[in-house]
Amino acid sequence: MASVRQLIPRASLALHSRQLQHRLLLPTIRNATTTRPPPPPKPRVLEKPERFNPPSHPSRRARPRQYPGPPLSEHERQAQKTKKYPHMMPPEGSFMFWFLTNRAVHVWITLSVLLSLIFAIWFSDFYYTTPFQDLLPPKSMFYSHPFQYLGRYWSVYQMHVDHTSAEVAERRKQKVDDVKKRSDYRKAHGMEDGGLFGWTAKTDEEELGPALREGGGSGPNPAVDIASPTAVIDTKAEEHVYLDFEGKTQVARKKWFGIW
């Protein structure tokens, strides 16, 4: 405590005590008013419009760009449209501008490329897979006799198509015979006739309905007179009928381009 008293000067303590005594002796004065200050003004809120009203004028006035030098004449402006600038589109009215902006030209080029690729793939597949490659005409014949060259190519292509169709028919016949043999084996050994999920070969009598069986029909195509027109219709109908892998008779549908 002695050290604290030595640090604080005595004159300052005496002055502070006198100020406190003087404040206690002075009367307190209070100003009371009955009027209240006005409330702060409310912020201004714009009325909500019924619809969007675009501004009638831009925020800034559109000023044309000012380039140094005198203004260009009309003749100079027209010359600029036909002038070729580096790394830019060709001028309007030129052949390159028409070639680059014409859609019909681009469609024609695209279709030509696609058709040429299709023809190249088809020709290469036919040329390297046909068994009648030795019957194809030599390439030198195209310049001397072009029509005969194309005719021989067409005849060889028809032979190739017939050969492919015969191979497909033979494979289909082998599969049908295999199904029929398995069905006969199951029937001979007393197994279930339906096989897995009821898929098996059926005879012509099994495919007939009860009405045809009671009527005495012996098959899907009963015997008729060969000289009658009905026989011609029946033979034509048999040509468009084939047996599927399940041994059922199906009507051959006409295909477009051999695909659909």
PDB file of C-alpha atoms in Angstrom:
ATOM      1  CA  MET A   1       0.000   0.000   0.000  1.00  0.00           C
ATOM      2  CA  ALA A   2       2.836   2.346   0.792  1.00  0.00           C
ATOM      3  CA  SER A   3       4.220   1.849  -2.693  1.00  0.00           C
ATOM      4  CA  VAL A   4       0.793   2.656  -4.278  1.00  0.00           C
ATOM      5  CA  ARG A   5       0.423   5.840  -2.281  1.00  0.00           C
ATOM      6  CA  GLN A   6       3.869   6.928  -3.312  1.00  0.00           C
ATOM      7  CA  LEU A   7       2.992   6.446  -7.010  1.00  0.00           C
ATOM      8  CA  ILE A   8      -0.360   8.401  -6.929  1.00  0.00           C
ATOM      9  CA  PRO A   9       0.144  12.154  -6.351  1.00  0.00           C
ATOM     10  CA  ARG A  10      -1.839  13.647  -3.458  1.00  0.00           C
ATOM     11  CA  ALA A  11      -2.920  16.725  -5.382  1.00  0.00           C
ATOM     12  CA  SER A  12      -4.962  14.635  -7.854  1.00  0.00           C
ATOM     13  CA  LEU A  13      -6.850  12.824  -5.073  1.00  0.00           C
ATOM     14  CA  ALA A  14      -7.773  16.082  -3.363  1.00  0.00           C
ATOM     15  CA  LEU A  15      -9.023  17.575  -6.639  1.00  0.00           C
ATOM     16  CA  HIS A  16     -11.182  14.534  -7.378  1.00  0.00           C
ATOM     17  CA  SER A  17     -12.804  14.645  -3.932  1.00  0.00           C
ATOM     18  CA  ARG A  18     -13.677  18.345  -4.336  1.00  0.00           C
ATOM     19  CA  GLN A  19     -15.349  17.678  -7.701  1.00  0.00           C
ATOM     20  CA  LEU A  20     -17.533  14.967  -6.168  1.00  0.00           C
ATOM     21  CA  GLN A  21     -18.615  17.268  -3.337  1.00  0.00           C
ATOM     22  CA  HIS A  22     -19.487  20.028  -5.813  1.00  0.00           C
ATOM     23  CA  ARG A  23     -21.696  17.691  -7.899  1.00  0.00           C
ATOM     24  CA  LEU A  24     -23.619  16.529  -4.846  1.00  0.00           C
ATOM     25  CA  LEU A  25     -24.417  20.119  -3.823  1.00  0.00           C
ATOM     26  CA  LEU A  26     -25.742  21.193  -7.278  1.00  0.00           C
ATOM     27  CA  PRO A  27     -29.519  20.721  -7.846  1.00  0.00           C
ATOM     28  CA  THR A  28     -30.651  18.260 -10.507  1.00  0.00           C
ATOM     29  CA  ILE A  29     -32.615  19.833 -13.386  1.00  0.00           C
ATOM     30  CA  ARG A  30     -34.971  17.622 -15.511  1.00  0.00           C
ATOM     31  CA  ASN A  31     -36.709  18.862 -18.656  1.00  0.00           C
ATOM     32  CA  ALA A  32     -39.973  16.961 -19.268  1.00  0.00           C
ATOM     33  CA  THR A  33     -41.980  17.408 -22.523  1.00  0.00           C
ATOM     34  CA  THR A  34     -45.426  16.113 -23.486  1.00  0.00           C
ATOM     35  CA  THR A  35     -44.868  16.053 -27.274  1.00  0.00           C
ATOM     36  CA  ARG A  36     -43.272  12.989 -28.854  1.00  0.00           C
ATOM     37  CA  PRO A  37     -40.883  13.143 -31.761  1.00  0.00           C
ATOM     38  CA  PRO A  38     -42.405  12.259 -35.129  1.00  0.00           C
ATOM     39  CA  PRO A  39     -41.886   8.659 -36.259  1.00  0.00           C
ATOM     40  CA  PRO A  40     -39.263   8.053 -38.906  1.00  0.00           C
ATOM     41  CA  PRO A  41     -40.601   8.222 -42.461  1.00  0.00           C
ATOM     42  CA  LYS A  42     -41.517   4.908 -44.092  1.00  0.00           C
ATOM     43  CA  PRO A  43     -39.453   3.790 -47.063  1.00  0.00           C
ATOM     44  CA  ARG A  44     -40.938   4.535 -50.432  1.00  0.00           C
ATOM     45  CA  VAL A  45     -42.304   1.398 -52.084  1.00  0.00           C
ATOM     46  CA  LEU A  46     -43.256   1.447 -55.734  1.00  0.00           C
ATOM     47  CA  GLU A  47     -46.573  -0.036 -56.724  1.00  0.00           C
ATOM     48  CA  LYS A  48     -46.334  -3.503 -58.260  1.00  0.00           C
ATOM     49  CA  PRO A  49     -47.204  -3.301 -61.965  1.00  0.00           C
ATOM     50  CA  GLU A  50     -49.796  -5.640 -63.457  1.00  0.00           C
ATOM     51  CA  ARG A  51     -47.430  -6.745 -66.213  1.00  0.00           C
ATOM     52  CA  PHE A  52     -43.850  -6.229 -67.271  1.00  0.00           C
ATOM     53  CA  ASN A  53     -43.413  -2.788 -68.784  1.00  0.00           C
ATOM     54  CA  PRO A  54     -40.124  -2.513 -70.603  1.00  0.00           C
ATOM     55  CA  PRO A  55     -38.352   0.807 -70.387  1.00  0.00           C
ATOM     56  CA  SER A  56     -39.158   3.237 -73.143  1.00  0.00           C
ATOM     57  CA  HIS A  57     -35.523   4.220 -73.637  1.00  0.00           C
ATOM     58  CA  PRO A  58     -32.150   2.631 -72.878  1.00  0.00           C
ATOM     59  CA  SER A  59     -30.094   3.600 -69.901  1.00  0.00           C
ATOM     60  CA  ARG A  60     -27.549   5.207 -72.168  1.00  0.00           C
ATOM     61  CA  ARG A  61     -27.873   6.912 -75.460  1.00  0.00           C
ATOM     62  CA  ALA A  62     -26.596   4.795 -78.319  1.00  0.00           C
ATOM     63  CA  ARG A  63     -23.812   6.684 -79.917  1.00  0.00           C
ATOM     64  CA  PRO A  64     -22.204   5.553 -83.160  1.00  0.00           C
ATOM     65  CA  ARG A  65     -18.591   4.532 -83.033  1.00  0.00           C
ATOM     66  CA  GLN A  66     -16.295   7.277 -84.063  1.00  0.00           C
ATOM     67  CA  TYR A  67     -13.368   6.120 -86.169  1.00  0.00           C
ATOM     68  CA  PRO A  68     -10.460   8.421 -86.856  1.00  0.00           C
ATOM     69  CA  GLY A  69     -10.331   9.891 -90.291  1.00  0.00           C
ATOM     70  CA  PRO A  70     -12.946  11.255 -92.639  1.00  0.00           C
ATOM     71  CA  PRO A  71     -16.216   9.283 -93.085  1.00  0.00           C
ATOM     72  CA  LEU A  72     -16.362   6.698 -95.869  1.00  0.00           C
ATOM     73  CA  SER A  73     -18.309   7.398 -98.993  1.00  0.00           C
ATOM     74  CA  GLU A  74     -21.038   5.126-100.349  1.00  0.00           C
ATOM     75  CA  HIS A  75     -18.741   3.823-103.068  1.00  0.00           C
ATOM     76  CA  GLU A  76     -16.113   2.853-100.480  1.00  0.00           C
ATOM     77  CA  ARG A  77     -18.744   1.090 -98.342  1.00  0.00           C
ATOM     78  CA  GLN A  78     -19.870  -1.008-101.300  1.00  0.00           C
ATOM     79  CA  ALA A  79     -16.247  -1.845-102.117  1.00  0.00           C
ATOM     80  CA  GLN A  80     -15.743  -3.158 -98.560  1.00  0.00           C
ATOM     81  CA  LYS A  81     -18.496  -5.758 -99.047  1.00  0.00           C
ATOM     82  CA  THR A  82     -16.711  -7.306-102.035  1.00  0.00           C
ATOM     83  CA  LYS A  83     -13.194  -7.152-100.614  1.00  0.00           C
ATOM     84  CA  LYS A  84     -11.471 -10.346 -99.449  1.00  0.00           C
ATOM     85  CA  TYR A  85      -9.995 -10.108 -95.965  1.00  0.00           C
ATOM     86  CA  PRO A  86      -7.576 -12.730 -94.561  1.00  0.00           C
ATOM     87  CA  HIS A  87      -8.958 -15.331 -92.098  1.00  0.00           C
ATOM     88  CA  MET A  88     -12.551 -14.212 -92.699  1.00  0.00           C
ATOM     89  CA  MET A  89     -15.592 -15.412 -94.635  1.00  0.00           C
ATOM     90  CA  PRO A  90     -15.627 -14.747 -98.380  1.00  0.00           C
ATOM     91  CA  PRO A  91     -17.535 -11.639 -99.440  1.00  0.00           C
ATOM     92  CA  GLU A  92     -21.222 -11.872-100.298  1.00  0.00           C
ATOM     93  CA  GLY A  93     -22.007 -12.621-103.901  1.00  0.00           C
ATOM     94  CA  SER A  94     -18.893 -14.709-104.503  1.00  0.00           C
ATOM     95  CA  PHE A  95     -18.888 -18.401-105.426  1.00  0.00           C
ATOM     96  CA  MET A  96     -17.193 -19.499-102.183  1.00  0.00           C
ATOM     97  CA  PHE A  97     -19.786 -17.658-100.090  1.00  0.00           C
ATOM     98  CA  TRP A  98     -22.591 -19.467-101.956  1.00  0.00           C
ATOM     99  CA  PHE A  99     -20.803 -22.816-101.653  1.00  0.00           C
ATOM    100  CA  LEU A 100     -20.226 -22.481 -97.900  1.00  0.00           C
ATOM    101  CA  THR A 101     -23.715 -21.206 -97.021  1.00  0.00           C
ATOM    102  CA  ASN A 102     -25.911 -23.331 -99.317  1.00  0.00           C
ATOM    103  CA  ARG A 103     -27.607 -26.172 -97.401  1.00  0.00           C
ATOM    104  CA  ALA A 104     -28.575 -28.145-100.514  1.00  0.00           C
ATOM    105  CA  VAL A 105     -24.927 -28.503-101.499  1.00  0.00           C
ATOM    106  CA  HIS A 106     -23.994 -29.825 -98.049  1.00  0.00           C
ATOM    107  CA  VAL A 107     -26.913 -32.304 -98.039  1.00  0.00           C
ATOM    108  CA  TRP A 108     -25.938 -33.569-101.496  1.00  0.00           C
ATOM    109  CA  ILE A 109     -22.293 -34.045-100.458  1.00  0.00           C
ATOM    110  CA  THR A 110     -23.285 -35.852 -97.238  1.00  0.00           C
ATOM    111  CA  LEU A 111     -25.674 -38.254 -98.978  1.00  0.00           C
ATOM    112  CA  SER A 112     -23.154 -38.920-101.739  1.00  0.00           C
ATOM    113  CA  VAL A 113     -20.479 -39.878 -99.218  1.00  0.00           C
ATOM    114  CA  LEU A 114     -22.851 -42.145 -97.277  1.00  0.00           C
ATOM    115  CA  LEU A 115     -24.155 -43.899-100.406  1.00  0.00           C
ATOM    116  CA  SER A 116     -20.642 -44.388-101.743  1.00  0.00           C
ATOM    117  CA  LEU A 117     -19.566 -45.971 -98.435  1.00  0.00           C
ATOM    118  CA  ILE A 118     -22.588 -48.294 -98.478  1.00  0.00           C
ATOM    119  CA  PHE A 119     -21.869 -49.361-102.050  1.00  0.00           C
ATOM    120  CA  ALA A 120     -18.185 -49.931-101.258  1.00  0.00           C
ATOM    121  CA  ILE A 121     -19.020 -52.146 -98.256  1.00  0.00           C
ATOM    122  CA  TRP A 122     -21.606 -54.137-100.232  1.00  0.00           C
ATOM    123  CA  PHE A 123     -19.269 -54.627-103.204  1.00  0.00           C
ATOM    124  CA  SER A 124     -16.309 -55.689-101.053  1.00  0.00           C
ATOM    125  CA  ASP A 125     -18.490 -58.174 -99.154  1.00  0.00           C
ATOM    126  CA  PHE A 126     -19.798 -59.642-102.416  1.00  0.00           C
ATOM    127  CA  TYR A 127     -16.392 -59.718-104.114  1.00  0.00           C
ATOM    128  CA  TYR A 128     -14.521 -61.466-101.285  1.00  0.00           C
ATOM    129  CA  THR A 129     -17.257 -63.895-100.148  1.00  0.00           C
ATOM    130  CA  THR A 130     -18.791 -65.140-103.397  1.00  0.00           C
ATOM    131  CA  PRO A 131     -17.807 -68.681-104.456  1.00  0.00           C
ATOM    132  CA  PHE A 132     -18.094 -67.615-108.120  1.00  0.00           C
ATOM    133  CA  GLN A 133     -15.224 -65.162-108.046  1.00  0.00           C
ATOM    134  CA  ASP A 134     -13.525 -66.885-110.970  1.00  0.00           C
ATOM    135  CA  LEU A 135     -16.582 -66.135-113.164  1.00  0.00           C
ATOM    136  CA  LEU A 136     -16.320 -62.371-112.668  1.00  0.00           C
ATOM    137  CA  PRO A 137     -15.191 -60.415-115.756  1.00  0.00           C
ATOM    138  CA  PRO A 138     -11.707 -58.850-115.787  1.00  0.00           C
ATOM    139  CA  LYS A 139     -11.350 -55.163-115.005  1.00  0.00           C
ATOM    140  CA  SER A 140      -9.922 -54.390-118.452  1.00  0.00           C
ATOM    141  CA  MET A 141     -13.264 -55.391-119.989  1.00  0.00           C
ATOM    142  CA  PHE A 142     -14.987 -52.365-118.445  1.00  0.00           C
ATOM    143  CA  TYR A 143     -13.265 -49.914-120.835  1.00  0.00           C
ATOM    144  CA  SER A 144     -13.796 -51.999-123.987  1.00  0.00           C
ATOM    145  CA  HIS A 145     -17.287 -53.453-123.350  1.00  0.00           C
ATOM    146  CA  PRO A 146     -18.877 -51.710-120.356  1.00  0.00           C
ATOM    147  CA  PHE A 147     -22.421 -53.068-120.874  1.00  0.00           C
ATOM    148  CA  GLN A 148     -21.236 -56.670-121.184  1.00  0.00           C
ATOM    149  CA  TYR A 149     -19.052 -56.130-118.135  1.00  0.00           C
ATOM    150  CA  LEU A 150     -22.025 -54.980-116.046  1.00  0.00           C
ATOM    151  CA  GLY A 151     -24.229 -57.768-117.456  1.00  0.00           C
ATOM    152  CA  ARG A 152     -21.784 -60.474-116.411  1.00  0.00           C
ATOM    153  CA  TYR A 153     -21.465 -58.932-112.986  1.00  0.00           C
ATOM    154  CA  TRP A 154     -25.261 -58.964-112.622  1.00  0.00           C
ATOM    155  CA  SER A 155     -25.535 -62.627-113.677  1.00  0.00           C
ATOM    156  CA  VAL A 156     -22.802 -63.642-111.229  1.00  0.00           C
ATOM    157  CA  TYR A 157     -24.530 -61.672-108.482  1.00  0.00           C
ATOM    158  CA  GLN A 158     -27.805 -63.523-109.164  1.00  0.00           C
ATOM    159  CA  MET A 159     -25.948 -66.827-108.909  1.00  0.00           C
ATOM    160  CA  HIS A 160     -24.444 -65.670-105.618  1.00  0.00           C
ATOM    161  CA  VAL A 161     -27.894 -64.772-104.240  1.00  0.00           C
ATOM    162  CA  ASP A 162     -29.363 -68.126-105.304  1.00  0.00           C
ATOM    163  CA  HIS A 163     -26.441 -69.968-103.718  1.00  0.00           C
ATOM    164  CA  THR A 164     -26.848 -68.059-100.447  1.00  0.00           C
ATOM    165  CA  SER A 165     -30.607 -68.708-100.409  1.00  0.00           C
ATOM    166  CA  ALA A 166     -30.028 -72.426-100.991  1.00  0.00           C
ATOM    167  CA  GLU A 167     -27.548 -72.586 -98.095  1.00  0.00           C
ATOM    168  CA  VAL A 168     -29.974 -70.836 -95.756  1.00  0.00           C
ATOM    169  CA  ALA A 169     -32.818 -73.159 -96.817  1.00  0.00           C
ATOM    170  CA  GLU A 170     -30.609 -76.205 -96.238  1.00  0.00           C
ATOM    171  CA  ARG A 171     -29.638 -75.048 -92.746  1.00  0.00           C
ATOM    172  CA  ARG A 172     -33.275 -74.382 -91.939  1.00  0.00           C
ATOM    173  CA  LYS A 173     -34.275 -77.833 -93.211  1.00  0.00           C
ATOM    174  CA  GLN A 174     -31.595 -79.485 -91.083  1.00  0.00           C
ATOM    175  CA  LYS A 175     -32.860 -77.711 -87.970  1.00  0.00           C
ATOM    176  CA  VAL A 176     -36.462 -78.687 -88.722  1.00  0.00           C
ATOM    177  CA  ASP A 177     -35.434 -82.313 -89.278  1.00  0.00           C
ATOM    178  CA  ASP A 178     -33.507 -82.268 -86.019  1.00  0.00           C
ATOM    179  CA  VAL A 179     -36.579 -81.030 -84.148  1.00  0.00           C
ATOM    180  CA  LYS A 180     -38.731 -83.692 -85.777  1.00  0.00           C
ATOM    181  CA  LYS A 181     -36.252 -86.475 -84.914  1.00  0.00           C
ATOM    182  CA  ARG A 182     -36.144 -85.401 -81.283  1.00  0.00           C
ATOM    183  CA  SER A 183     -39.940 -85.361 -81.177  1.00  0.00           C
ATOM    184  CA  ASP A 184     -40.112 -88.866 -82.632  1.00  0.00           C
ATOM    185  CA  TYR A 185     -37.510 -90.061 -80.131  1.00  0.00           C
ATOM    186  CA  ARG A 186     -39.520 -88.708 -77.185  1.00  0.00           C
ATOM    187  CA  LYS A 187     -42.712 -90.283 -78.479  1.00  0.00           C
ATOM    188  CA  ALA A 188     -41.007 -93.655 -79.061  1.00  0.00           C
ATOM    189  CA  HIS A 189     -39.620 -93.748 -75.508  1.00  0.00           C
ATOM    190  CA  GLY A 190     -42.864 -92.625 -73.855  1.00  0.00           C
ATOM    191  CA  MET A 191     -41.593 -89.210 -72.794  1.00  0.00           C
ATOM    192  CA  GLU A 192     -43.754 -86.097 -72.542  1.00  0.00           C
ATOM    193  CA  ASP A 193     -44.983 -85.035 -75.937  1.00  0.00           C
ATOM    194  CA  GLY A 194     -44.753 -81.323 -75.280  1.00  0.00           C
ATOM    195  CA  GLY A 195     -41.083 -81.188 -74.453  1.00  0.00           C
ATOM    196  CA  LEU A 196     -39.781 -78.089 -72.734  1.00  0.00           C
ATOM    197  CA  PHE A 197     -42.578 -75.452 -72.491  1.00  0.00           C
ATOM    198  CA  GLY A 198     -44.648 -77.486 -74.968  1.00  0.00           C
ATOM    199  CA  TRP A 199     -42.351 -76.827 -77.931  1.00  0.00           C
ATOM    200  CA  THR A 200     -42.159 -79.798 -80.240  1.00  0.00           C
ATOM    201  CA  ALA A 201     -42.820 -80.815 -83.819  1.00  0.00           C
ATOM    202  CA  LYS A 202     -46.413 -81.684 -84.693  1.00  0.00           C
ATOM    203  CA  THR A 203     -47.785 -83.764 -87.518  1.00  0.00           C
ATOM    204  CA  ASP A 204     -50.321 -82.545 -90.035  1.00  0.00           C
ATOM    205  CA  GLU A 205     -53.118 -84.491 -88.299  1.00  0.00           C
ATOM    206  CA  GLU A 206     -52.288 -82.876 -84.948  1.00  0.00           C
ATOM    207  CA  GLU A 207     -52.365 -79.425 -86.492  1.00  0.00           C
ATOM    208  CA  LEU A 208     -55.866 -79.997 -87.933  1.00  0.00           C
ATOM    209  CA  GLY A 209     -58.813 -78.805 -85.905  1.00  0.00           C
ATOM    210  CA  PRO A 210     -61.746 -80.981 -84.852  1.00  0.00           C
ATOM    211  CA  ALA A 211     -63.929 -79.634 -87.682  1.00  0.00           C
ATOM    212  CA  LEU A 212     -61.471 -80.722 -90.375  1.00  0.00           C
ATOM    213  CA  ARG A 213     -61.001 -84.122 -88.738  1.00  0.00           C
ATOM    214  CA  GLU A 214     -64.745 -84.783 -88.590  1.00  0.00           C
ATOM    215  CA  GLY A 215     -65.215 -83.534 -92.152  1.00  0.00           C
ATOM    216  CA  GLY A 216     -62.845 -86.162 -93.449  1.00  0.00           C
ATOM    217  CA  GLY A 217     -59.989 -83.852 -94.380  1.00  0.00           C
ATOM    218  CA  SER A 218     -56.810 -85.873 -94.460  1.00  0.00           C
ATOM    219  CA  GLY A 219     -54.477 -82.895 -94.406  1.00  0.00           C
ATOM    220  CA  PRO A 220     -54.146 -79.160 -94.825  1.00  0.00           C
ATOM    221  CA  ASN A 221     -54.314 -79.534 -98.623  1.00  0.00           C
ATOM    222  CA  PRO A 222     -56.781 -82.293 -99.629  1.00  0.00           C
ATOM    223  CA  ALA A 223     -56.361 -83.972-102.982  1.00  0.00           C
ATOM    224  CA  VAL A 224     -58.060 -82.165-105.865  1.00  0.00           C
ATOM    225  CA  ASP A 225     -58.208 -82.573-109.563  1.00  0.00           C
ATOM    226  CA  ILE A 226     -54.967 -81.464-111.225  1.00  0.00           C
ATOM    227  CA  ALA A 227     -56.818 -79.981-114.188  1.00  0.00           C
ATOM    228  CA  SER A 228     -59.069 -77.834-111.990  1.00  0.00           C
ATOM    229  CA  PRO A 229     -58.122 -74.206-111.174  1.00  0.00           C
ATOM    230  CA  THR A 230     -58.170 -75.071-107.479  1.00  0.00           C
ATOM    231  CA  ALA A 231     -55.102 -77.241-107.928  1.00  0.00           C
ATOM    232  CA  VAL A 232     -53.166 -74.313-109.388  1.00  0.00           C
ATOM    233  CA  ILE A 233     -54.105 -72.135-106.438  1.00  0.00           C
ATOM    234  CA  ASP A 234     -53.093 -74.852-103.964  1.00  0.00           C
ATOM    235  CA  THR A 235     -49.697 -75.386-105.600  1.00  0.00           C
ATOM    236  CA  LYS A 236     -49.035 -71.653-105.517  1.00  0.00           C
ATOM    237  CA  ALA A 237     -50.025 -71.548-101.870  1.00  0.00           C
ATOM    238  CA  GLU A 238     -47.640 -74.396-101.038  1.00  0.00           C
ATOM    239  CA  GLU A 239     -44.758 -72.500-102.612  1.00  0.00           C
ATOM    240  CA  HIS A 240     -45.222 -69.651-100.098  1.00  0.00           C
ATOM    241  CA  VAL A 241     -45.440 -71.940 -97.059  1.00  0.00           C
ATOM    242  CA  TYR A 242     -42.514 -73.261 -95.016  1.00  0.00           C
ATOM    243  CA  LEU A 243     -41.893 -75.137 -91.766  1.00  0.00           C
ATOM    244  CA  ASP A 244     -40.367 -73.212 -88.878  1.00  0.00           C
ATOM    245  CA  PHE A 245     -37.967 -74.565 -86.255  1.00  0.00           C
ATOM    246  CA  GLU A 246     -40.879 -75.884 -84.188  1.00  0.00           C
ATOM    247  CA  GLY A 247     -42.259 -77.893 -87.108  1.00  0.00           C
ATOM    248  CA  LYS A 248     -45.247 -75.600 -87.688  1.00  0.00           C
ATOM    249  CA  THR A 249     -46.392 -74.448 -91.101  1.00  0.00           C
ATOM    250  CA  GLN A 250     -45.860 -70.715 -91.603  1.00  0.00           C
ATOM    251  CA  VAL A 251     -46.776 -68.416 -94.477  1.00  0.00           C
ATOM    252  CA  ALA A 252     -43.743 -66.856 -96.144  1.00  0.00           C
ATOM    253  CA  ARG A 253     -44.018 -63.081 -96.068  1.00  0.00           C
ATOM    254  CA  LYS A 254     -42.768 -60.983 -98.908  1.00  0.00           C
ATOM    255  CA  LYS A 255     -39.720 -58.961 -97.858  1.00  0.00           C
ATOM    256  CA  TRP A 256     -38.629 -55.590 -99.172  1.00  0.00           C
ATOM    257  CA  PHE A 257     -35.070 -55.751-100.510  1.00  0.00           C
ATOM    258  CA  GLY A 258     -34.786 -59.152 -98.819  1.00  0.00           C
ATOM    259  CA  ILE A 259     -34.601 -57.548 -95.345  1.00  0.00           C
ATOM    260  CA  TRP A 260     -38.022 -56.367 -94.095  1.00  0.00           C
TER     261      TRP A 260
END
